[in-house]
């Protein structure tokens, strides 16, 4: 949509419940969408959204509550079951089953992740119960939770 003239310049019916959309920080023609049973990327071409390959080995059965780009080829998505998926070039490269840690007897183990924000060295997650955690990319090309 050209907002100043209120003119739509491209659209597509995705046939999915979309709750989040993000634009790639290096390529404004690459966007991603997420929601219940849905996390996809799209390329804007000729006033339309062209499907990109599905994220390999990712069952689209999770309730993705949010996602964001960490850099130009890496995105991270979170679910209401406290899962974290990190994707690079449409491949899952890292999976965390418990985003706030697997602390037996703690309400953190089952906390739903509701929000994520990426930054140059990693990402921050939050829950609707007031929990906050930060993950930072390490020199070993992995992500570590920082307390």
Short mmCIF file of N, CA, C and O in Angstrom, two decimals:
data_model
loop_
_atom_site.label_atom_id
_atom_site.label_comp_id
_atom_site.label_asym_id
_atom_site.label_seq_id
_atom_site.Cartn_x
_atom_site.Cartn_y
_atom_site.Cartn_z
N UNK A 1 0.85 -1.17 0.00
CA UNK A 1 0.00 0.00 0.00
C UNK A 1 0.89 1.23 0.00
O UNK A 1 1.80 1.35 0.81
N UNK A 2 0.69 2.11 -0.92
CA UNK A 2 1.36 3.40 -0.91
C UNK A 2 0.55 4.26 0.05
O UNK A 2 -0.51 4.79 -0.29
N UNK A 3 1.01 4.36 1.28
CA UNK A 3 0.21 4.92 2.36
C UNK A 3 -0.19 6.37 2.14
O UNK A 3 -1.27 6.78 2.55
N UNK A 4 0.64 7.15 1.49
CA UNK A 4 0.30 8.56 1.31
C UNK A 4 -0.90 8.72 0.36
O UNK A 4 -1.77 9.54 0.57
N UNK A 5 -0.93 7.89 -0.68
CA UNK A 5 -2.03 7.95 -1.65
C UNK A 5 -3.13 6.93 -1.34
O UNK A 5 -4.09 6.83 -2.07
N UNK A 6 -2.95 6.15 -0.25
CA UNK A 6 -3.90 5.12 0.14
C UNK A 6 -4.17 4.14 -1.00
O UNK A 6 -5.30 3.75 -1.28
N UNK A 7 -3.09 3.71 -1.66
CA UNK A 7 -3.19 2.80 -2.79
C UNK A 7 -2.44 1.50 -2.48
O UNK A 7 -1.26 1.53 -2.14
N UNK A 8 -3.14 0.37 -2.58
CA UNK A 8 -2.52 -0.94 -2.38
C UNK A 8 -1.65 -1.25 -3.59
O UNK A 8 -2.12 -1.18 -4.73
N UNK A 9 -0.37 -1.57 -3.35
CA UNK A 9 0.53 -1.86 -4.47
C UNK A 9 0.87 -3.34 -4.59
O UNK A 9 1.57 -3.74 -5.50
N UNK A 10 0.37 -4.15 -3.68
CA UNK A 10 0.58 -5.59 -3.75
C UNK A 10 -0.19 -6.28 -2.64
O UNK A 10 -0.33 -5.75 -1.55
N UNK A 11 -0.73 -7.48 -2.95
CA UNK A 11 -1.45 -8.22 -1.92
C UNK A 11 -1.52 -9.69 -2.30
O UNK A 11 -1.29 -10.07 -3.45
N UNK A 12 -1.84 -10.52 -1.28
CA UNK A 12 -1.99 -11.96 -1.49
C UNK A 12 -2.82 -12.51 -0.35
O UNK A 12 -2.64 -12.14 0.80
N UNK A 13 -3.76 -13.40 -0.65
CA UNK A 13 -4.54 -14.09 0.38
C UNK A 13 -3.75 -15.33 0.78
O UNK A 13 -3.54 -16.23 -0.03
N UNK A 14 -3.29 -15.37 2.03
CA UNK A 14 -2.43 -16.46 2.50
C UNK A 14 -3.22 -17.65 3.04
O UNK A 14 -2.63 -18.67 3.37
N UNK A 15 -4.51 -17.52 3.19
CA UNK A 15 -5.35 -18.60 3.72
C UNK A 15 -4.82 -19.12 5.05
O UNK A 15 -4.74 -20.33 5.28
N UNK A 16 -4.39 -18.21 5.91
CA UNK A 16 -3.86 -18.57 7.23
C UNK A 16 -4.14 -17.43 8.20
O UNK A 16 -4.32 -16.29 7.78
N UNK A 17 -4.17 -17.76 9.48
CA UNK A 17 -4.29 -16.73 10.51
C UNK A 17 -2.90 -16.15 10.74
O UNK A 17 -2.02 -16.83 11.26
N UNK A 18 -2.68 -14.93 10.35
CA UNK A 18 -1.38 -14.28 10.50
C UNK A 18 -1.45 -13.34 11.70
O UNK A 18 -2.32 -12.47 11.76
N UNK A 19 -0.52 -13.51 12.63
CA UNK A 19 -0.49 -12.65 13.81
C UNK A 19 0.76 -11.77 13.85
O UNK A 19 0.81 -10.81 14.60
N UNK A 20 1.77 -12.10 13.04
CA UNK A 20 3.00 -11.30 13.00
C UNK A 20 3.55 -11.26 11.58
O UNK A 20 3.43 -12.22 10.82
N UNK A 21 4.16 -10.13 11.25
CA UNK A 21 4.87 -9.98 9.98
C UNK A 21 6.16 -9.22 10.26
O UNK A 21 6.18 -8.31 11.09
N UNK A 22 7.24 -9.62 9.60
CA UNK A 22 8.54 -8.96 9.77
C UNK A 22 9.18 -8.78 8.41
O UNK A 22 9.00 -9.59 7.51
N UNK A 23 9.97 -7.73 8.29
CA UNK A 23 10.72 -7.46 7.06
C UNK A 23 12.19 -7.75 7.33
O UNK A 23 12.74 -7.34 8.36
N UNK A 24 12.83 -8.45 6.41
CA UNK A 24 14.25 -8.76 6.53
C UNK A 24 15.05 -7.46 6.64
O UNK A 24 14.82 -6.53 5.86
N UNK A 25 15.99 -7.38 7.60
CA UNK A 25 16.72 -6.12 7.82
C UNK A 25 17.65 -5.71 6.67
O UNK A 25 17.96 -4.54 6.53
N UNK A 26 18.04 -6.65 5.83
CA UNK A 26 18.95 -6.33 4.73
C UNK A 26 18.26 -6.33 3.37
O UNK A 26 18.76 -5.78 2.42
N UNK A 27 17.10 -6.97 3.28
CA UNK A 27 16.39 -7.11 2.00
C UNK A 27 14.91 -6.79 2.22
O UNK A 27 14.14 -7.65 2.65
N UNK A 28 14.51 -5.58 1.92
CA UNK A 28 13.13 -5.16 2.19
C UNK A 28 12.11 -5.85 1.29
O UNK A 28 10.90 -5.68 1.48
N UNK A 29 12.55 -6.66 0.34
CA UNK A 29 11.64 -7.43 -0.50
C UNK A 29 11.40 -8.84 0.06
O UNK A 29 10.65 -9.62 -0.54
N UNK A 30 12.04 -9.17 1.19
CA UNK A 30 11.85 -10.47 1.82
C UNK A 30 11.12 -10.25 3.14
O UNK A 30 11.60 -9.55 4.02
N UNK A 31 9.92 -10.82 3.24
CA UNK A 31 9.12 -10.69 4.45
C UNK A 31 8.79 -12.07 5.00
O UNK A 31 8.82 -13.07 4.27
N UNK A 32 8.49 -12.11 6.28
CA UNK A 32 8.10 -13.37 6.90
C UNK A 32 6.80 -13.15 7.68
O UNK A 32 6.53 -12.05 8.16
N UNK A 33 6.01 -14.22 7.78
CA UNK A 33 4.74 -14.18 8.49
C UNK A 33 4.67 -15.36 9.45
O UNK A 33 5.27 -16.41 9.20
N UNK A 34 3.93 -15.18 10.55
CA UNK A 34 3.75 -16.29 11.47
C UNK A 34 2.38 -16.18 12.14
O UNK A 34 1.74 -15.13 12.11
N UNK A 35 1.99 -17.29 12.75
CA UNK A 35 0.71 -17.40 13.45
C UNK A 35 0.47 -18.86 13.79
O UNK A 35 1.38 -19.68 13.72
N UNK A 36 -0.77 -19.21 14.13
CA UNK A 36 -1.07 -20.61 14.41
C UNK A 36 -0.78 -21.50 13.19
O UNK A 36 -1.26 -21.23 12.09
N UNK A 37 0.04 -22.51 13.38
CA UNK A 37 0.40 -23.48 12.33
C UNK A 37 1.02 -22.82 11.09
O UNK A 37 0.85 -23.31 9.98
N UNK A 38 1.76 -21.73 11.32
CA UNK A 38 2.25 -20.99 10.15
C UNK A 38 3.51 -20.19 10.49
O UNK A 38 3.51 -19.38 11.42
N UNK A 39 4.59 -20.45 9.74
CA UNK A 39 5.80 -19.60 9.73
C UNK A 39 6.39 -19.72 8.34
O UNK A 39 6.86 -20.78 7.95
N UNK A 40 6.31 -18.65 7.56
CA UNK A 40 6.72 -18.68 6.15
C UNK A 40 7.47 -17.41 5.78
O UNK A 40 7.35 -16.39 6.44
N UNK A 41 8.18 -17.50 4.66
CA UNK A 41 8.81 -16.31 4.07
C UNK A 41 8.25 -16.10 2.67
O UNK A 41 7.83 -17.05 2.00
N UNK A 42 8.27 -14.84 2.27
CA UNK A 42 7.70 -14.42 0.98
C UNK A 42 8.63 -13.39 0.36
O UNK A 42 9.25 -12.60 1.04
N UNK A 43 8.72 -13.40 -0.95
CA UNK A 43 9.48 -12.39 -1.68
C UNK A 43 8.50 -11.51 -2.42
O UNK A 43 7.60 -12.00 -3.11
N UNK A 44 8.66 -10.20 -2.25
CA UNK A 44 7.81 -9.24 -2.96
C UNK A 44 8.40 -9.04 -4.35
O UNK A 44 9.53 -8.59 -4.50
N UNK A 45 7.61 -9.44 -5.35
CA UNK A 45 8.02 -9.31 -6.75
C UNK A 45 6.82 -8.88 -7.57
O UNK A 45 5.74 -9.46 -7.43
N UNK A 46 7.01 -7.92 -8.41
CA UNK A 46 5.97 -7.49 -9.35
C UNK A 46 4.62 -7.27 -8.66
O UNK A 46 3.60 -7.80 -9.08
N UNK A 47 4.65 -6.54 -7.56
CA UNK A 47 3.45 -6.17 -6.81
C UNK A 47 2.68 -7.37 -6.27
O UNK A 47 1.46 -7.34 -6.12
N UNK A 48 3.42 -8.46 -5.97
CA UNK A 48 2.80 -9.65 -5.42
C UNK A 48 3.77 -10.30 -4.44
O UNK A 48 4.95 -9.97 -4.40
N UNK A 49 3.26 -11.24 -3.65
CA UNK A 49 4.08 -11.99 -2.70
C UNK A 49 4.31 -13.39 -3.25
O UNK A 49 3.36 -14.16 -3.41
N UNK A 50 5.55 -13.72 -3.56
CA UNK A 50 5.89 -15.03 -4.12
C UNK A 50 6.32 -15.96 -3.00
O UNK A 50 7.16 -15.60 -2.16
N UNK A 51 5.75 -17.17 -2.99
CA UNK A 51 6.11 -18.17 -1.99
C UNK A 51 7.60 -18.47 -2.05
O UNK A 51 8.17 -18.61 -3.13
N UNK A 52 8.22 -18.59 -0.88
CA UNK A 52 9.58 -19.07 -0.77
C UNK A 52 9.51 -20.51 -0.26
O UNK A 52 8.48 -20.93 0.27
N UNK A 53 10.58 -21.28 -0.42
CA UNK A 53 10.52 -22.67 0.06
C UNK A 53 10.15 -22.73 1.55
O UNK A 53 10.53 -21.87 2.33
N UNK A 54 9.39 -23.76 1.90
CA UNK A 54 9.05 -23.97 3.30
C UNK A 54 10.30 -24.21 4.11
O UNK A 54 11.31 -24.70 3.58
N UNK A 55 10.26 -23.91 5.38
CA UNK A 55 11.40 -24.16 6.25
C UNK A 55 11.54 -25.68 6.40
O UNK A 55 10.61 -26.35 6.84
N UNK A 56 12.69 -26.18 5.99
CA UNK A 56 12.93 -27.62 5.95
C UNK A 56 12.82 -28.25 7.34
O UNK A 56 13.29 -27.70 8.33
N UNK A 57 12.18 -29.42 7.38
CA UNK A 57 12.04 -30.23 8.59
C UNK A 57 11.29 -29.52 9.71
O UNK A 57 11.50 -29.80 10.88
N UNK A 58 10.40 -28.61 9.35
CA UNK A 58 9.59 -27.93 10.35
C UNK A 58 8.12 -28.27 10.09
O UNK A 58 7.55 -27.85 9.08
N UNK A 59 7.54 -29.03 11.01
CA UNK A 59 6.11 -29.31 10.92
C UNK A 59 5.36 -28.03 11.26
O UNK A 59 5.64 -27.41 12.28
N UNK A 60 4.46 -27.63 10.41
CA UNK A 60 3.72 -26.38 10.62
C UNK A 60 2.53 -26.65 11.54
O UNK A 60 1.39 -26.34 11.20
N UNK A 61 2.80 -27.22 12.71
CA UNK A 61 1.74 -27.58 13.65
C UNK A 61 1.84 -26.81 14.96
O UNK A 61 1.03 -27.03 15.85
N UNK A 62 2.80 -25.94 15.09
CA UNK A 62 2.97 -25.17 16.31
C UNK A 62 2.18 -23.87 16.23
O UNK A 62 1.91 -23.36 15.15
N UNK A 63 1.86 -23.32 17.40
CA UNK A 63 1.25 -22.00 17.44
C UNK A 63 2.39 -20.99 17.59
O UNK A 63 2.84 -20.71 18.70
N UNK A 64 2.86 -20.46 16.47
CA UNK A 64 3.95 -19.49 16.49
C UNK A 64 3.38 -18.15 16.98
O UNK A 64 2.50 -17.58 16.35
N UNK A 65 3.87 -17.69 18.12
CA UNK A 65 3.36 -16.47 18.72
C UNK A 65 4.10 -15.22 18.25
O UNK A 65 3.55 -14.12 18.31
N UNK A 66 5.34 -15.39 17.78
CA UNK A 66 6.11 -14.25 17.29
C UNK A 66 7.34 -14.76 16.57
O UNK A 66 7.72 -15.94 16.69
N UNK A 67 7.95 -13.88 15.80
CA UNK A 67 9.21 -14.20 15.13
C UNK A 67 9.92 -12.89 14.79
O UNK A 67 9.32 -11.82 14.82
N UNK A 68 11.20 -12.99 14.48
CA UNK A 68 11.98 -11.81 14.09
C UNK A 68 13.22 -12.27 13.35
O UNK A 68 13.63 -13.43 13.44
N UNK A 69 13.80 -11.35 12.62
CA UNK A 69 15.06 -11.61 11.92
C UNK A 69 16.22 -11.22 12.86
O UNK A 69 16.18 -10.17 13.49
N UNK A 70 17.23 -12.07 12.92
CA UNK A 70 18.44 -11.77 13.69
C UNK A 70 19.45 -11.07 12.78
O UNK A 70 20.12 -10.14 13.17
N UNK A 71 19.55 -11.56 11.55
CA UNK A 71 20.38 -10.93 10.53
C UNK A 71 19.79 -11.23 9.16
O UNK A 71 18.66 -11.71 9.08
N UNK A 72 20.54 -10.99 8.11
CA UNK A 72 19.95 -11.08 6.76
C UNK A 72 19.56 -12.48 6.33
O UNK A 72 18.74 -12.63 5.43
N UNK A 73 20.09 -13.54 6.94
CA UNK A 73 19.70 -14.89 6.54
C UNK A 73 19.24 -15.76 7.71
O UNK A 73 19.02 -16.95 7.54
N UNK A 74 19.09 -15.19 8.89
CA UNK A 74 18.73 -15.95 10.08
C UNK A 74 17.51 -15.33 10.75
O UNK A 74 17.49 -14.14 11.04
N UNK A 75 16.50 -16.18 10.99
CA UNK A 75 15.28 -15.75 11.68
C UNK A 75 15.04 -16.67 12.87
O UNK A 75 15.52 -17.81 12.89
N UNK A 76 14.31 -16.18 13.83
CA UNK A 76 13.99 -16.97 15.02
C UNK A 76 12.49 -16.83 15.29
O UNK A 76 11.93 -15.75 15.15
N UNK A 77 11.85 -17.96 15.62
CA UNK A 77 10.42 -17.97 15.93
C UNK A 77 10.20 -18.65 17.27
O UNK A 77 10.97 -19.52 17.68
N UNK A 78 9.13 -18.23 17.96
CA UNK A 78 8.80 -18.78 19.26
C UNK A 78 7.35 -19.25 19.27
O UNK A 78 6.54 -18.80 18.46
N UNK A 79 7.04 -20.15 20.20
CA UNK A 79 5.70 -20.72 20.27
C UNK A 79 5.09 -20.55 21.65
O UNK A 79 5.78 -20.23 22.62
N UNK A 80 3.79 -20.82 21.73
CA UNK A 80 3.09 -20.76 23.01
C UNK A 80 3.48 -21.92 23.92
O UNK A 80 3.11 -21.95 25.09
N UNK A 81 4.25 -22.89 23.41
CA UNK A 81 4.73 -24.02 24.22
C UNK A 81 6.17 -23.80 24.68
O UNK A 81 6.85 -24.73 25.07
N UNK A 82 6.65 -22.55 24.60
CA UNK A 82 7.98 -22.14 25.05
C UNK A 82 9.11 -22.67 24.16
O UNK A 82 10.25 -22.72 24.58
N UNK A 83 8.78 -23.03 22.91
CA UNK A 83 9.81 -23.50 21.98
C UNK A 83 10.44 -22.32 21.25
O UNK A 83 9.79 -21.31 21.00
N UNK A 84 11.72 -22.50 20.87
CA UNK A 84 12.43 -21.53 20.05
C UNK A 84 13.02 -22.28 18.86
O UNK A 84 13.68 -23.30 19.02
N UNK A 85 12.77 -21.76 17.66
CA UNK A 85 13.31 -22.32 16.42
C UNK A 85 14.17 -21.26 15.76
O UNK A 85 13.70 -20.14 15.53
N UNK A 86 15.40 -21.60 15.42
CA UNK A 86 16.27 -20.68 14.69
C UNK A 86 16.49 -21.26 13.30
O UNK A 86 16.88 -22.42 13.15
N UNK A 87 16.21 -20.44 12.30
CA UNK A 87 16.29 -20.88 10.91
C UNK A 87 17.29 -20.02 10.15
O UNK A 87 17.30 -18.80 10.28
N UNK A 88 18.13 -20.68 9.36
CA UNK A 88 19.05 -19.97 8.47
C UNK A 88 18.88 -20.58 7.08
O UNK A 88 18.95 -21.78 6.90
N UNK A 89 18.63 -19.72 6.10
CA UNK A 89 18.43 -20.17 4.72
C UNK A 89 17.40 -21.29 4.63
O UNK A 89 17.61 -22.30 3.97
N UNK A 90 16.27 -21.11 5.33
CA UNK A 90 15.14 -22.05 5.33
C UNK A 90 15.49 -23.44 5.88
O UNK A 90 14.86 -24.43 5.52
N UNK A 91 16.47 -23.52 6.76
CA UNK A 91 16.84 -24.75 7.46
C UNK A 91 16.83 -24.47 8.96
O UNK A 91 17.38 -23.45 9.40
N UNK A 92 16.25 -25.34 9.76
CA UNK A 92 16.31 -25.20 11.22
C UNK A 92 17.74 -25.54 11.64
O UNK A 92 18.23 -26.64 11.38
N UNK A 93 18.42 -24.56 12.27
CA UNK A 93 19.80 -24.81 12.71
C UNK A 93 19.90 -24.98 14.22
O UNK A 93 20.91 -25.49 14.72
N UNK A 94 18.86 -24.59 14.95
CA UNK A 94 18.88 -24.73 16.41
C UNK A 94 17.45 -24.78 16.91
O UNK A 94 16.57 -24.09 16.40
N UNK A 95 17.24 -25.65 17.92
CA UNK A 95 15.92 -25.80 18.53
C UNK A 95 16.10 -25.82 20.05
O UNK A 95 16.98 -26.51 20.56
N UNK A 96 15.29 -25.05 20.74
CA UNK A 96 15.24 -25.07 22.20
C UNK A 96 13.84 -25.53 22.59
O UNK A 96 12.85 -24.89 22.20
N UNK A 97 13.75 -26.60 23.37
CA UNK A 97 12.44 -27.10 23.78
C UNK A 97 11.82 -26.20 24.85
O UNK A 97 10.60 -26.01 24.87
N UNK A 98 12.64 -25.63 25.73
CA UNK A 98 12.15 -24.77 26.80
C UNK A 98 12.90 -23.44 26.73
O UNK A 98 14.05 -23.35 27.16
N UNK A 99 12.25 -22.42 26.23
CA UNK A 99 12.90 -21.13 26.05
C UNK A 99 13.38 -20.47 27.33
O UNK A 99 14.36 -19.73 27.33
N UNK A 100 12.71 -20.74 28.43
CA UNK A 100 13.11 -20.17 29.71
C UNK A 100 13.86 -21.18 30.56
O UNK A 100 14.07 -20.97 31.74
N UNK A 101 14.28 -22.28 29.96
CA UNK A 101 15.02 -23.31 30.70
C UNK A 101 14.08 -24.37 31.23
O UNK A 101 12.91 -24.12 31.48
N UNK A 102 14.61 -25.57 31.39
CA UNK A 102 13.82 -26.69 31.90
C UNK A 102 14.06 -26.80 33.39
O UNK A 102 14.86 -27.60 33.84
N UNK A 103 13.39 -25.98 34.15
CA UNK A 103 13.56 -25.95 35.60
C UNK A 103 12.42 -26.72 36.25
O UNK A 103 11.30 -26.25 36.33
N UNK A 104 12.72 -27.94 36.69
CA UNK A 104 11.71 -28.78 37.31
C UNK A 104 11.08 -28.07 38.52
O UNK A 104 11.79 -27.52 39.35
N UNK A 105 9.77 -28.09 38.57
CA UNK A 105 9.06 -27.46 39.68
C UNK A 105 8.90 -25.96 39.53
O UNK A 105 8.32 -25.30 40.38
N UNK A 106 9.42 -25.39 38.46
CA UNK A 106 9.32 -23.94 38.25
C UNK A 106 8.24 -23.64 37.23
O UNK A 106 8.03 -24.41 36.29
N UNK A 107 7.55 -22.52 37.40
CA UNK A 107 6.55 -22.14 36.41
C UNK A 107 7.21 -21.63 35.12
O UNK A 107 6.55 -21.42 34.13
N UNK A 108 8.52 -21.44 35.12
CA UNK A 108 9.23 -21.01 33.91
C UNK A 108 9.23 -22.09 32.84
O UNK A 108 9.22 -21.79 31.66
N UNK A 109 9.27 -23.36 33.25
CA UNK A 109 9.36 -24.46 32.28
C UNK A 109 8.18 -24.46 31.32
O UNK A 109 8.32 -24.84 30.16
N UNK A 110 7.01 -24.04 31.77
CA UNK A 110 5.81 -24.07 30.94
C UNK A 110 5.36 -22.69 30.49
O UNK A 110 4.26 -22.55 29.96
N UNK A 111 6.18 -21.68 30.70
CA UNK A 111 5.78 -20.32 30.34
C UNK A 111 5.68 -20.17 28.83
O UNK A 111 6.58 -20.57 28.09
N UNK A 112 4.60 -19.61 28.38
CA UNK A 112 4.39 -19.35 26.95
C UNK A 112 5.24 -18.15 26.53
O UNK A 112 5.23 -17.12 27.19
N UNK A 113 5.97 -18.30 25.43
CA UNK A 113 6.73 -17.16 24.90
C UNK A 113 5.79 -16.35 24.02
O UNK A 113 5.19 -16.87 23.09
N UNK A 114 5.64 -15.08 24.34
CA UNK A 114 4.69 -14.24 23.61
C UNK A 114 5.36 -13.21 22.71
O UNK A 114 4.72 -12.68 21.81
N UNK A 115 6.63 -12.92 22.96
CA UNK A 115 7.28 -11.86 22.20
C UNK A 115 8.76 -12.16 22.05
O UNK A 115 9.39 -12.72 22.95
N UNK A 116 9.31 -11.78 20.91
CA UNK A 116 10.75 -11.92 20.66
C UNK A 116 11.23 -10.71 19.88
O UNK A 116 10.51 -10.19 19.01
N UNK A 117 12.42 -10.25 20.21
CA UNK A 117 13.06 -9.17 19.48
C UNK A 117 14.51 -9.55 19.24
O UNK A 117 15.23 -9.87 20.18
N UNK A 118 14.90 -9.53 17.97
CA UNK A 118 16.28 -9.81 17.62
C UNK A 118 17.13 -8.57 17.68
O UNK A 118 16.64 -7.45 17.53
N UNK A 119 18.43 -8.76 17.94
CA UNK A 119 19.39 -7.67 17.90
C UNK A 119 20.69 -8.24 17.36
O UNK A 119 20.78 -9.44 17.08
N UNK A 120 21.70 -7.42 17.18
CA UNK A 120 22.90 -7.82 16.46
C UNK A 120 23.63 -9.01 17.07
O UNK A 120 24.32 -9.74 16.36
N UNK A 121 23.49 -9.25 18.36
CA UNK A 121 24.21 -10.35 19.00
C UNK A 121 23.29 -11.49 19.47
O UNK A 121 23.76 -12.41 20.12
N UNK A 122 22.00 -11.42 19.18
CA UNK A 122 21.11 -12.48 19.62
C UNK A 122 19.66 -12.06 19.65
O UNK A 122 19.20 -11.37 18.74
N UNK A 123 18.94 -12.44 20.71
CA UNK A 123 17.53 -12.09 20.81
C UNK A 123 17.08 -12.12 22.26
O UNK A 123 17.72 -12.72 23.13
N UNK A 124 15.95 -11.46 22.51
CA UNK A 124 15.32 -11.40 23.83
C UNK A 124 13.91 -11.96 23.69
O UNK A 124 13.20 -11.64 22.73
N UNK A 125 13.51 -12.81 24.65
CA UNK A 125 12.15 -13.35 24.67
C UNK A 125 11.45 -12.90 25.95
O UNK A 125 12.10 -12.61 26.96
N UNK A 126 10.12 -12.83 25.87
CA UNK A 126 9.31 -12.50 27.04
C UNK A 126 8.09 -13.42 27.08
O UNK A 126 7.73 -14.04 26.08
N UNK A 127 7.46 -13.45 28.25
CA UNK A 127 6.23 -14.23 28.41
C UNK A 127 5.12 -13.32 28.92
O UNK A 127 5.39 -12.24 29.44
N UNK A 128 3.90 -13.80 28.79
CA UNK A 128 2.77 -13.03 29.31
C UNK A 128 2.68 -13.11 30.83
O UNK A 128 1.83 -12.48 31.43
N UNK A 129 3.58 -13.88 31.45
CA UNK A 129 3.64 -13.97 32.91
C UNK A 129 4.76 -13.09 33.48
O UNK A 129 5.10 -13.19 34.65
N UNK A 130 5.37 -12.27 32.64
CA UNK A 130 6.39 -11.33 33.10
C UNK A 130 7.81 -11.85 33.10
O UNK A 130 8.70 -11.23 33.68
N UNK A 131 8.09 -12.98 32.44
CA UNK A 131 9.44 -13.53 32.38
C UNK A 131 10.19 -12.90 31.20
O UNK A 131 9.59 -12.56 30.17
N UNK A 132 11.49 -12.80 31.35
CA UNK A 132 12.35 -12.19 30.33
C UNK A 132 13.65 -12.98 30.28
O UNK A 132 14.21 -13.33 31.32
N UNK A 133 14.12 -13.30 29.08
CA UNK A 133 15.41 -13.99 28.92
C UNK A 133 16.10 -13.46 27.68
O UNK A 133 15.45 -13.05 26.71
N UNK A 134 17.43 -13.46 27.73
CA UNK A 134 18.21 -12.99 26.59
C UNK A 134 19.15 -14.12 26.15
O UNK A 134 19.74 -14.81 26.98
N UNK A 135 19.23 -14.31 24.85
CA UNK A 135 20.14 -15.28 24.26
C UNK A 135 21.16 -14.51 23.44
O UNK A 135 20.80 -13.61 22.69
N UNK A 136 22.41 -14.90 23.59
CA UNK A 136 23.48 -14.21 22.88
C UNK A 136 24.26 -15.21 22.04
O UNK A 136 24.54 -16.33 22.49
N UNK A 137 24.60 -14.82 20.83
CA UNK A 137 25.40 -15.65 19.94
C UNK A 137 26.83 -15.67 20.46
O UNK A 137 27.40 -14.63 20.77
N UNK A 138 27.41 -16.87 20.57
CA UNK A 138 28.77 -16.99 21.10
C UNK A 138 29.76 -17.21 19.97
O UNK A 138 29.39 -17.43 18.82
N UNK A 139 31.03 -17.19 20.31
CA UNK A 139 32.09 -17.39 19.31
C UNK A 139 32.09 -18.79 18.74
O UNK A 139 32.62 -19.03 17.67
N UNK A 140 31.47 -19.74 19.43
CA UNK A 140 31.41 -21.11 18.94
C UNK A 140 30.23 -21.31 17.97
O UNK A 140 29.87 -22.43 17.67
N UNK A 141 29.66 -20.20 17.51
CA UNK A 141 28.55 -20.22 16.56
C UNK A 141 27.32 -20.90 17.14
O UNK A 141 26.60 -21.60 16.47
N UNK A 142 27.09 -20.68 18.42
CA UNK A 142 25.94 -21.25 19.11
C UNK A 142 25.24 -20.13 19.87
O UNK A 142 25.74 -19.02 19.94
N UNK A 143 24.10 -20.44 20.46
CA UNK A 143 23.39 -19.44 21.27
C UNK A 143 23.39 -19.92 22.71
O UNK A 143 23.16 -21.08 22.99
N UNK A 144 23.66 -19.01 23.63
CA UNK A 144 23.64 -19.31 25.05
C UNK A 144 22.68 -18.36 25.75
O UNK A 144 22.63 -17.18 25.42
N UNK A 145 21.95 -18.91 26.70
CA UNK A 145 21.06 -18.07 27.50
C UNK A 145 21.90 -17.29 28.49
O UNK A 145 22.80 -17.82 29.12
N UNK A 146 21.67 -15.99 28.58
CA UNK A 146 22.38 -15.14 29.51
C UNK A 146 21.43 -14.80 30.65
O UNK A 146 20.32 -14.35 30.42
N UNK A 147 21.87 -14.99 31.86
CA UNK A 147 21.04 -14.69 33.03
C UNK A 147 21.38 -13.31 33.55
O UNK A 147 22.48 -12.92 33.63
#
